[in-house]
Amino acid sequence: MKTYNWIVIGAGITGAALAYELTKIGFSVLLLEQYEISQNATGYSYGGISFWSGKTPITQQLCQEGITRHRILSQELNADTQFRELDLLMTIPVDMNPEIMVQSYQEVLIPPRLITIQEACELEPLLNPQVISGALTVKHGHIHPEKTTQAYIQAMVNLGGEIQLGKFLELITTPTKKCTGVKTNTTTFNSDNVVICAGGITRKLLKSMGIATKIYFSHAEIIETPPLDMQLHTLVSPANLQRYQLEVESTQIDELWDNPDYEIVPPILDAGVVQFLDGSLRLGQVSRVLTNPQAEINSAASEQWLRESITKILPSLGNLPGIWHHCLVAFTQDKLPLIGAISEFSGLHIFSGFNSPFIFVPPLAVRFAKFVSGAEDEIIKQMSPYR
């Protein structure tokens, strides 16, 4: 039976990019994915590339590397990722002082510009001027998440990598705590190394092996519309995103995550919308911190909450035809991903927990592939799961 250098578990943007970069370096790579039709966070995401948003020297460097990578990625992968740069419009609620909101963005790599209500409505005519006190705007990258992921996968296959569909059952290990492969519902695959890129189910997967790691997940909900004969001019998002605060609050007491069916903090809703080049829209998002990855969610109530919130900010969009979707989104306490070897088993690695995957995954996939080939990389070392 063939033994691969690397098995990558999970074929969202994270696993697809890493599998490609490992194959490009010269490793034999197998990419494993459970679903033929994407059901992960990549498939339901906005596809935004926040290359302006880095606050620390490390994240600012990665933002610059990430946007540079996206600008040449379609050409390298020989497939259209639908990369573009568009105006991000971050709305400021009517009861919030715009100047205070401006100050909260002064440390980022490219601070957004404050604009008036009138200027915001000129930039995005569908906006409701009655519910904002102004807005911030900055150029923002955007790709089609699924097309980009498939481009990575096809490029990997073209280089000699392989992809297999199958439900992950367990890691194959030896009595000496060496990870030697993966067992699925169809067969067993052998490898020298396994890397987990499983997003929101990473915590559960590792816990099943008795491995505790500080990676978490939220339940994210959006509405996706079919292609429509209308035009949104910007990517709209609230300036005061609540999701990041929700993630911080939910990770203060790690032991709460050991409760099998518990809501750690109340849900939040960040009302935003993006339109893809085919005319379809994604409206979102509700975020819930439920410790059960299979938790039941009242989809009808969630969809109503989403539609009412979108209607307030963009009145003509709230009642568009569309389908409610739900997925898990991985995150960490400090907004940096977990990248590196898992100490409990040699040959086992993690590459997961990306706060802004579309800006950080491409450059970090390149860096990780070079790092495991023997190159020194201080940034990868600082992403250690044991930091």
Short mmCIF file of C-alpha atoms in Angstrom, two decimals:
data_model
loop_
_atom_site.label_atom_id
_atom_site.label_comp_id
_atom_site.label_asym_id
_atom_site.label_seq_id
_atom_site.Cartn_x
_atom_site.Cartn_y
_atom_site.Cartn_z
CA MET A 1 0.00 0.00 0.00
CA LYS A 2 1.25 3.47 -0.89
CA THR A 3 2.59 5.64 1.93
CA TYR A 4 2.16 9.38 1.39
CA ASN A 5 4.46 12.03 2.80
CA TRP A 6 1.41 14.01 3.94
CA ILE A 7 -2.29 13.42 4.42
CA VAL A 8 -4.31 16.63 4.70
CA ILE A 9 -7.67 16.26 6.46
CA GLY A 10 -10.27 18.77 5.23
CA ALA A 11 -10.65 20.31 1.77
CA GLY A 12 -11.89 23.78 2.56
CA ILE A 13 -9.72 26.74 1.61
CA THR A 14 -7.28 25.83 4.42
CA GLY A 15 -6.67 22.22 3.47
CA ALA A 16 -6.79 22.88 -0.27
CA ALA A 17 -4.18 25.65 -0.11
CA LEU A 18 -1.89 23.64 2.16
CA ALA A 19 -2.21 20.46 0.07
CA TYR A 20 -1.25 22.46 -3.03
CA GLU A 21 1.76 24.10 -1.40
CA LEU A 22 3.01 20.78 0.02
CA THR A 23 2.65 19.16 -3.41
CA LYS A 24 4.38 22.10 -5.04
CA ILE A 25 7.36 21.64 -2.71
CA GLY A 26 7.65 18.03 -3.91
CA PHE A 27 5.87 15.96 -1.25
CA SER A 28 3.44 13.17 -2.12
CA VAL A 29 0.11 14.43 -0.78
CA LEU A 30 -3.37 13.00 -0.23
CA LEU A 31 -6.21 15.43 0.48
CA LEU A 32 -9.17 13.88 2.32
CA GLU A 33 -12.65 15.39 2.28
CA GLN A 34 -15.90 13.99 3.64
CA TYR A 35 -18.37 15.76 1.33
CA GLU A 36 -18.54 15.86 -2.45
CA ILE A 37 -20.55 19.10 -2.21
CA SER A 38 -18.99 21.57 0.18
CA GLN A 39 -20.68 21.89 3.58
CA ASN A 40 -17.86 23.72 5.34
CA ALA A 41 -17.30 27.35 6.30
CA THR A 42 -15.50 28.03 3.03
CA GLY A 43 -18.60 27.18 1.01
CA TYR A 44 -20.80 29.66 2.90
CA SER A 45 -18.32 32.48 3.47
CA TYR A 46 -18.21 36.03 2.12
CA GLY A 47 -14.81 35.51 0.47
CA GLY A 48 -13.48 38.79 1.81
CA ILE A 49 -9.74 39.50 1.90
CA SER A 50 -9.07 42.06 4.64
CA PHE A 51 -5.53 42.92 3.56
CA TRP A 52 -5.83 46.35 5.20
CA SER A 53 -6.64 45.06 8.69
CA GLY A 54 -3.38 43.81 10.22
CA LYS A 55 -2.65 45.36 13.61
CA THR A 56 0.61 43.72 14.68
CA PRO A 57 3.93 43.45 12.82
CA ILE A 58 3.22 39.75 12.11
CA THR A 59 -0.35 40.20 10.86
CA GLN A 60 0.63 43.27 8.83
CA GLN A 61 3.39 41.32 7.12
CA LEU A 62 1.02 38.43 6.42
CA CYS A 63 -1.60 40.84 5.06
CA GLN A 64 0.93 42.18 2.58
CA GLU A 65 2.06 38.68 1.62
CA GLY A 66 -1.55 37.54 1.34
CA ILE A 67 -2.73 40.25 -1.03
CA THR A 68 0.41 39.84 -3.14
CA ARG A 69 -0.36 36.13 -3.37
CA HIS A 70 -4.00 36.69 -4.40
CA ARG A 71 -3.02 39.10 -7.16
CA ILE A 72 -1.09 36.36 -8.99
CA LEU A 73 -3.00 33.29 -7.79
CA SER A 74 -5.36 32.92 -10.78
CA GLN A 75 -2.38 32.95 -13.12
CA GLU A 76 -0.39 30.47 -11.02
CA LEU A 77 -3.28 28.05 -10.56
CA ASN A 78 -4.47 28.51 -14.15
CA ALA A 79 -8.04 29.12 -12.97
CA ASP A 80 -10.10 32.22 -12.26
CA THR A 81 -10.48 32.84 -8.51
CA GLN A 82 -12.63 35.92 -9.36
CA PHE A 83 -10.21 38.09 -7.41
CA ARG A 84 -11.08 41.78 -7.34
CA GLU A 85 -10.73 44.79 -5.09
CA LEU A 86 -13.94 46.58 -4.16
CA ASP A 87 -15.12 49.17 -1.67
CA LEU A 88 -15.83 47.90 1.82
CA LEU A 89 -18.51 50.02 3.48
CA MET A 90 -18.56 49.64 7.27
CA THR A 91 -21.71 51.18 8.66
CA ILE A 92 -21.73 53.06 11.97
CA PRO A 93 -24.99 52.82 13.96
CA VAL A 94 -27.01 56.00 14.37
CA ASP A 95 -26.46 55.97 18.14
CA MET A 96 -22.65 55.73 17.89
CA ASN A 97 -20.18 58.62 17.54
CA PRO A 98 -18.31 58.18 14.22
CA GLU A 99 -15.15 59.76 15.61
CA ILE A 100 -14.92 57.13 18.34
CA MET A 101 -15.30 54.37 15.76
CA VAL A 102 -12.55 55.93 13.62
CA GLN A 103 -10.14 55.77 16.55
CA SER A 104 -10.66 52.03 16.97
CA TYR A 105 -9.23 51.47 13.48
CA GLN A 106 -6.15 53.68 13.69
CA GLU A 107 -3.71 50.84 14.40
CA VAL A 108 -4.49 48.82 11.27
CA LEU A 109 -2.19 48.63 8.27
CA ILE A 110 -4.46 50.82 6.09
CA PRO A 111 -6.87 52.81 8.28
CA PRO A 112 -10.35 53.16 6.73
CA ARG A 113 -11.59 56.62 5.79
CA LEU A 114 -14.57 58.17 7.60
CA ILE A 115 -17.35 59.34 5.28
CA THR A 116 -20.64 61.12 5.90
CA ILE A 117 -24.12 59.64 5.63
CA GLN A 118 -24.54 61.29 2.25
CA GLU A 119 -21.22 59.99 0.96
CA ALA A 120 -22.06 56.50 2.22
CA CYS A 121 -25.38 56.53 0.33
CA GLU A 122 -23.66 57.77 -2.81
CA LEU A 123 -21.22 54.86 -2.52
CA GLU A 124 -24.03 52.39 -1.79
CA PRO A 125 -27.44 53.67 -2.99
CA LEU A 126 -29.30 50.74 -1.38
CA LEU A 127 -28.27 51.90 2.11
CA ASN A 128 -30.85 53.23 4.59
CA PRO A 129 -29.55 56.66 5.71
CA GLN A 130 -31.89 56.74 8.73
CA VAL A 131 -30.03 54.05 10.67
CA ILE A 132 -26.40 55.22 10.37
CA SER A 133 -24.36 58.15 11.67
CA GLY A 134 -21.70 57.69 9.00
CA ALA A 135 -19.50 54.95 7.64
CA LEU A 136 -15.90 53.87 7.17
CA THR A 137 -14.58 52.79 3.80
CA VAL A 138 -11.44 51.09 2.52
CA LYS A 139 -10.49 48.93 -0.45
CA HIS A 140 -11.10 45.26 0.32
CA GLY A 141 -10.11 42.14 -1.59
CA HIS A 142 -12.67 39.57 -2.67
CA ILE A 143 -12.64 36.11 -4.26
CA HIS A 144 -15.15 33.39 -4.96
CA PRO A 145 -14.38 31.00 -2.05
CA GLU A 146 -15.41 27.75 -3.75
CA LYS A 147 -13.82 28.57 -7.10
CA THR A 148 -10.58 29.45 -5.34
CA THR A 149 -10.66 26.25 -3.31
CA GLN A 150 -11.33 24.14 -6.41
CA ALA A 151 -8.54 25.97 -8.24
CA TYR A 152 -6.10 25.00 -5.49
CA ILE A 153 -7.30 21.38 -5.56
CA GLN A 154 -7.08 21.04 -9.34
CA ALA A 155 -3.61 22.59 -9.37
CA MET A 156 -2.54 20.11 -6.67
CA VAL A 157 -3.88 17.20 -8.74
CA ASN A 158 -2.12 18.54 -11.84
CA LEU A 159 1.14 18.43 -9.88
CA GLY A 160 0.57 14.79 -8.88
CA GLY A 161 -1.36 15.17 -5.62
CA GLU A 162 -4.46 13.10 -4.92
CA ILE A 163 -7.89 13.78 -3.41
CA GLN A 164 -10.21 11.15 -1.93
CA LEU A 165 -13.74 11.44 -0.61
CA GLY A 166 -14.50 9.58 2.59
CA LYS A 167 -15.72 10.07 6.12
CA PHE A 168 -12.87 10.33 8.61
CA LEU A 169 -13.12 7.65 11.30
CA GLU A 170 -9.84 7.73 13.19
CA LEU A 171 -6.12 8.33 13.04
CA ILE A 172 -3.89 5.29 12.82
CA THR A 173 -1.25 5.32 15.56
CA THR A 174 1.43 3.01 16.92
CA PRO A 175 2.09 2.04 20.56
CA THR A 176 5.04 4.46 20.44
CA LYS A 177 2.66 7.39 19.79
CA LYS A 178 3.47 7.77 16.10
CA CYS A 179 0.68 8.81 13.70
CA THR A 180 0.96 6.63 10.61
CA GLY A 181 -2.20 7.30 8.66
CA VAL A 182 -5.93 7.78 8.53
CA LYS A 183 -8.85 5.37 8.51
CA THR A 184 -12.00 6.40 6.62
CA ASN A 185 -15.31 4.64 6.03
CA THR A 186 -13.90 3.18 2.82
CA THR A 187 -10.25 2.36 3.43
CA THR A 188 -7.06 3.09 5.36
CA PHE A 189 -4.38 5.46 4.06
CA ASN A 190 -0.77 5.40 5.25
CA SER A 191 1.44 8.45 5.63
CA ASP A 192 4.52 9.85 7.30
CA ASN A 193 2.59 12.94 8.44
CA VAL A 194 -1.02 13.94 8.97
CA VAL A 195 -2.15 17.56 9.20
CA ILE A 196 -5.59 18.52 10.44
CA CYS A 197 -7.28 21.34 8.52
CA ALA A 198 -10.77 20.47 9.66
CA GLY A 199 -12.01 23.91 10.70
CA GLY A 200 -14.93 23.81 13.11
CA ILE A 201 -14.69 20.07 13.83
CA THR A 202 -10.98 20.20 14.67
CA ARG A 203 -11.63 20.43 18.41
CA LYS A 204 -13.92 17.39 18.40
CA LEU A 205 -11.54 15.39 16.23
CA LEU A 206 -8.56 16.02 18.52
CA LYS A 207 -10.61 15.48 21.66
CA SER A 208 -11.60 12.01 20.39
CA MET A 209 -7.89 11.17 20.59
CA GLY A 210 -7.51 12.59 24.06
CA ILE A 211 -5.76 15.71 22.77
CA ALA A 212 -6.76 19.00 24.38
CA THR A 213 -6.04 22.12 22.36
CA LYS A 214 -7.30 25.68 22.51
CA ILE A 215 -9.28 25.77 19.30
CA TYR A 216 -12.98 26.60 19.38
CA PHE A 217 -15.92 27.01 17.02
CA SER A 218 -19.03 29.05 16.50
CA HIS A 219 -22.20 28.18 14.60
CA ALA A 220 -22.47 30.70 11.77
CA GLU A 221 -25.65 31.35 9.79
CA ILE A 222 -26.23 33.17 6.51
CA ILE A 223 -28.83 33.49 3.76
CA GLU A 224 -27.71 32.80 0.20
CA THR A 225 -29.74 34.13 -2.74
CA PRO A 226 -29.77 32.94 -6.35
CA PRO A 227 -28.31 35.27 -9.01
CA LEU A 228 -30.45 38.41 -9.09
CA ASP A 229 -30.96 41.26 -11.52
CA MET A 230 -29.84 43.99 -9.13
CA GLN A 231 -26.49 45.49 -8.23
CA LEU A 232 -24.88 46.04 -4.87
CA HIS A 233 -21.98 48.47 -5.29
CA THR A 234 -20.02 47.63 -2.14
CA LEU A 235 -19.38 44.95 0.44
CA VAL A 236 -21.42 46.10 3.45
CA SER A 237 -20.43 45.24 7.01
CA PRO A 238 -20.95 46.82 10.45
CA ALA A 239 -18.00 48.86 11.72
CA ASN A 240 -18.52 47.52 15.23
CA LEU A 241 -18.31 43.78 14.50
CA GLN A 242 -19.61 41.82 17.47
CA ARG A 243 -18.22 38.45 16.38
CA TYR A 244 -14.70 39.16 17.60
CA GLN A 245 -15.94 40.12 21.06
CA LEU A 246 -18.12 37.00 21.15
CA GLU A 247 -15.04 34.87 20.45
CA VAL A 248 -13.03 36.55 23.21
CA GLU A 249 -15.81 36.22 25.79
CA SER A 250 -16.49 32.58 24.97
CA THR A 251 -12.88 31.50 25.56
CA GLN A 252 -12.33 33.02 28.98
CA ILE A 253 -13.11 29.75 30.81
CA ASP A 254 -11.83 26.82 28.78
CA GLU A 255 -13.57 24.25 31.00
CA LEU A 256 -16.99 25.44 29.79
CA TRP A 257 -16.22 23.82 26.45
CA ASP A 258 -16.20 20.43 28.14
CA ASN A 259 -19.97 20.71 28.68
CA PRO A 260 -21.52 18.56 25.94
CA ASP A 261 -24.49 20.80 25.10
CA TYR A 262 -24.06 24.32 26.40
CA GLU A 263 -24.45 27.88 25.10
CA ILE A 264 -21.53 29.80 26.57
CA VAL A 265 -22.58 33.33 25.56
CA PRO A 266 -25.71 34.76 23.89
CA PRO A 267 -25.81 34.81 20.08
CA ILE A 268 -24.96 37.93 18.08
CA LEU A 269 -25.83 39.21 14.61
CA ASP A 270 -23.53 41.26 12.38
CA ALA A 271 -25.70 42.51 9.52
CA GLY A 272 -23.70 42.50 6.30
CA VAL A 273 -23.97 41.54 2.65
CA VAL A 274 -21.79 40.79 -0.36
CA GLN A 275 -22.68 40.17 -4.00
CA PHE A 276 -20.72 37.75 -6.16
CA LEU A 277 -19.95 38.28 -9.83
CA ASP A 278 -22.81 35.97 -10.86
CA GLY A 279 -25.30 38.26 -9.09
CA SER A 280 -25.95 36.03 -6.06
CA LEU A 281 -25.76 37.51 -2.57
CA ARG A 282 -24.81 36.26 0.87
CA LEU A 283 -26.54 37.95 3.78
CA GLY A 284 -25.28 37.42 7.28
CA GLN A 285 -24.35 36.56 9.82
CA VAL A 286 -25.63 35.12 13.08
CA SER A 287 -22.94 33.65 15.33
CA ARG A 288 -23.72 31.25 18.19
CA VAL A 289 -21.32 29.61 20.63
CA LEU A 290 -22.82 26.18 21.27
CA THR A 291 -20.44 23.49 22.52
CA ASN A 292 -22.27 20.76 20.62
CA PRO A 293 -21.16 20.83 16.96
CA GLN A 294 -24.40 19.03 16.03
CA ALA A 295 -26.62 21.37 18.06
CA GLU A 296 -30.16 21.91 16.75
CA ILE A 297 -30.84 25.48 15.62
CA ASN A 298 -34.23 27.02 14.96
CA SER A 299 -33.64 27.92 11.33
CA ALA A 300 -36.94 29.74 10.87
CA ALA A 301 -36.34 32.05 13.84
CA SER A 302 -32.74 32.65 12.78
CA GLU A 303 -33.73 33.46 9.22
CA GLN A 304 -36.36 35.92 10.44
CA TRP A 305 -33.80 37.61 12.71
CA LEU A 306 -31.36 37.86 9.81
CA ARG A 307 -33.92 39.26 7.41
CA GLU A 308 -35.20 41.86 9.89
CA SER A 309 -31.66 43.04 10.61
CA ILE A 310 -30.70 43.26 6.94
CA THR A 311 -33.92 45.12 6.14
CA LYS A 312 -33.02 47.87 8.61
CA ILE A 313 -29.70 48.62 6.93
CA LEU A 314 -30.54 47.65 3.32
CA PRO A 315 -34.37 47.75 3.03
CA SER A 316 -34.62 46.28 -0.47
CA LEU A 317 -32.59 43.17 0.39
CA GLY A 318 -34.29 41.77 3.47
CA ASN A 319 -37.04 39.85 1.69
CA LEU A 320 -35.14 38.56 -1.33
CA PRO A 321 -35.55 34.86 -2.16
CA GLY A 322 -32.81 32.85 -0.53
CA ILE A 323 -31.83 29.79 1.46
CA TRP A 324 -30.66 29.77 5.09
CA HIS A 325 -27.37 27.96 5.67
CA HIS A 326 -25.48 26.95 8.79
CA CYS A 327 -21.86 25.88 9.28
CA LEU A 328 -19.12 25.75 11.92
CA VAL A 329 -16.37 28.38 12.03
CA ALA A 330 -13.12 27.68 13.89
CA PHE A 331 -11.40 30.36 15.95
CA THR A 332 -8.78 30.84 18.67
CA GLN A 333 -8.57 33.11 21.68
CA ASP A 334 -5.92 35.47 20.24
CA LYS A 335 -7.11 35.54 16.59
CA LEU A 336 -3.98 33.71 15.37
CA PRO A 337 -4.28 30.20 13.91
CA LEU A 338 -2.81 27.07 15.45
CA ILE A 339 0.00 25.82 13.21
CA GLY A 340 2.55 23.15 14.01
CA ALA A 341 3.21 19.71 15.43
CA ILE A 342 0.93 18.12 18.04
CA SER A 343 3.23 16.91 20.80
CA GLU A 344 1.13 13.90 21.85
CA PHE A 345 1.78 12.03 18.57
CA SER A 346 4.79 12.37 16.30
CA GLY A 347 3.79 12.94 12.71
CA LEU A 348 0.57 14.74 13.67
CA HIS A 349 0.15 18.45 12.87
CA ILE A 350 -2.51 21.15 12.96
CA PHE A 351 -3.20 24.00 10.51
CA SER A 352 -6.51 25.47 11.66
CA GLY A 353 -8.31 28.24 13.55
CA PHE A 354 -7.91 31.06 11.03
CA ASN A 355 -9.69 34.26 12.02
CA SER A 356 -9.49 35.74 8.49
CA PRO A 357 -8.68 32.71 6.33
CA PHE A 358 -8.71 34.31 2.91
CA ILE A 359 -5.94 36.74 3.79
CA PHE A 360 -3.87 34.52 6.10
CA VAL A 361 -4.19 30.98 4.68
CA PRO A 362 -2.37 31.55 1.34
CA PRO A 363 0.85 33.03 2.78
CA LEU A 364 0.91 30.71 5.80
CA ALA A 365 0.39 27.64 3.60
CA VAL A 366 3.48 28.67 1.63
CA ARG A 367 5.43 29.23 4.84
CA PHE A 368 4.33 25.96 6.48
CA ALA A 369 5.26 23.89 3.43
CA LYS A 370 8.73 25.43 3.39
CA PHE A 371 9.03 25.06 7.17
CA VAL A 372 8.37 21.31 7.14
CA SER A 373 10.88 21.05 4.30
CA GLY A 374 13.55 22.35 6.66
CA ALA A 375 13.44 26.14 6.25
CA GLU A 376 13.50 28.33 9.33
CA ASP A 377 10.38 30.46 9.87
CA GLU A 378 9.90 32.57 12.98
CA ILE A 379 6.30 33.41 12.08
CA ILE A 380 5.32 29.73 11.87
CA LYS A 381 7.01 29.11 15.21
CA GLN A 382 4.91 31.88 16.78
CA MET A 383 1.72 30.15 15.58
CA SER A 384 2.56 27.06 17.67
CA PRO A 385 -0.48 25.34 19.24
CA TYR A 386 1.45 25.48 22.54
CA ARG A 387 2.14 29.22 22.53
#
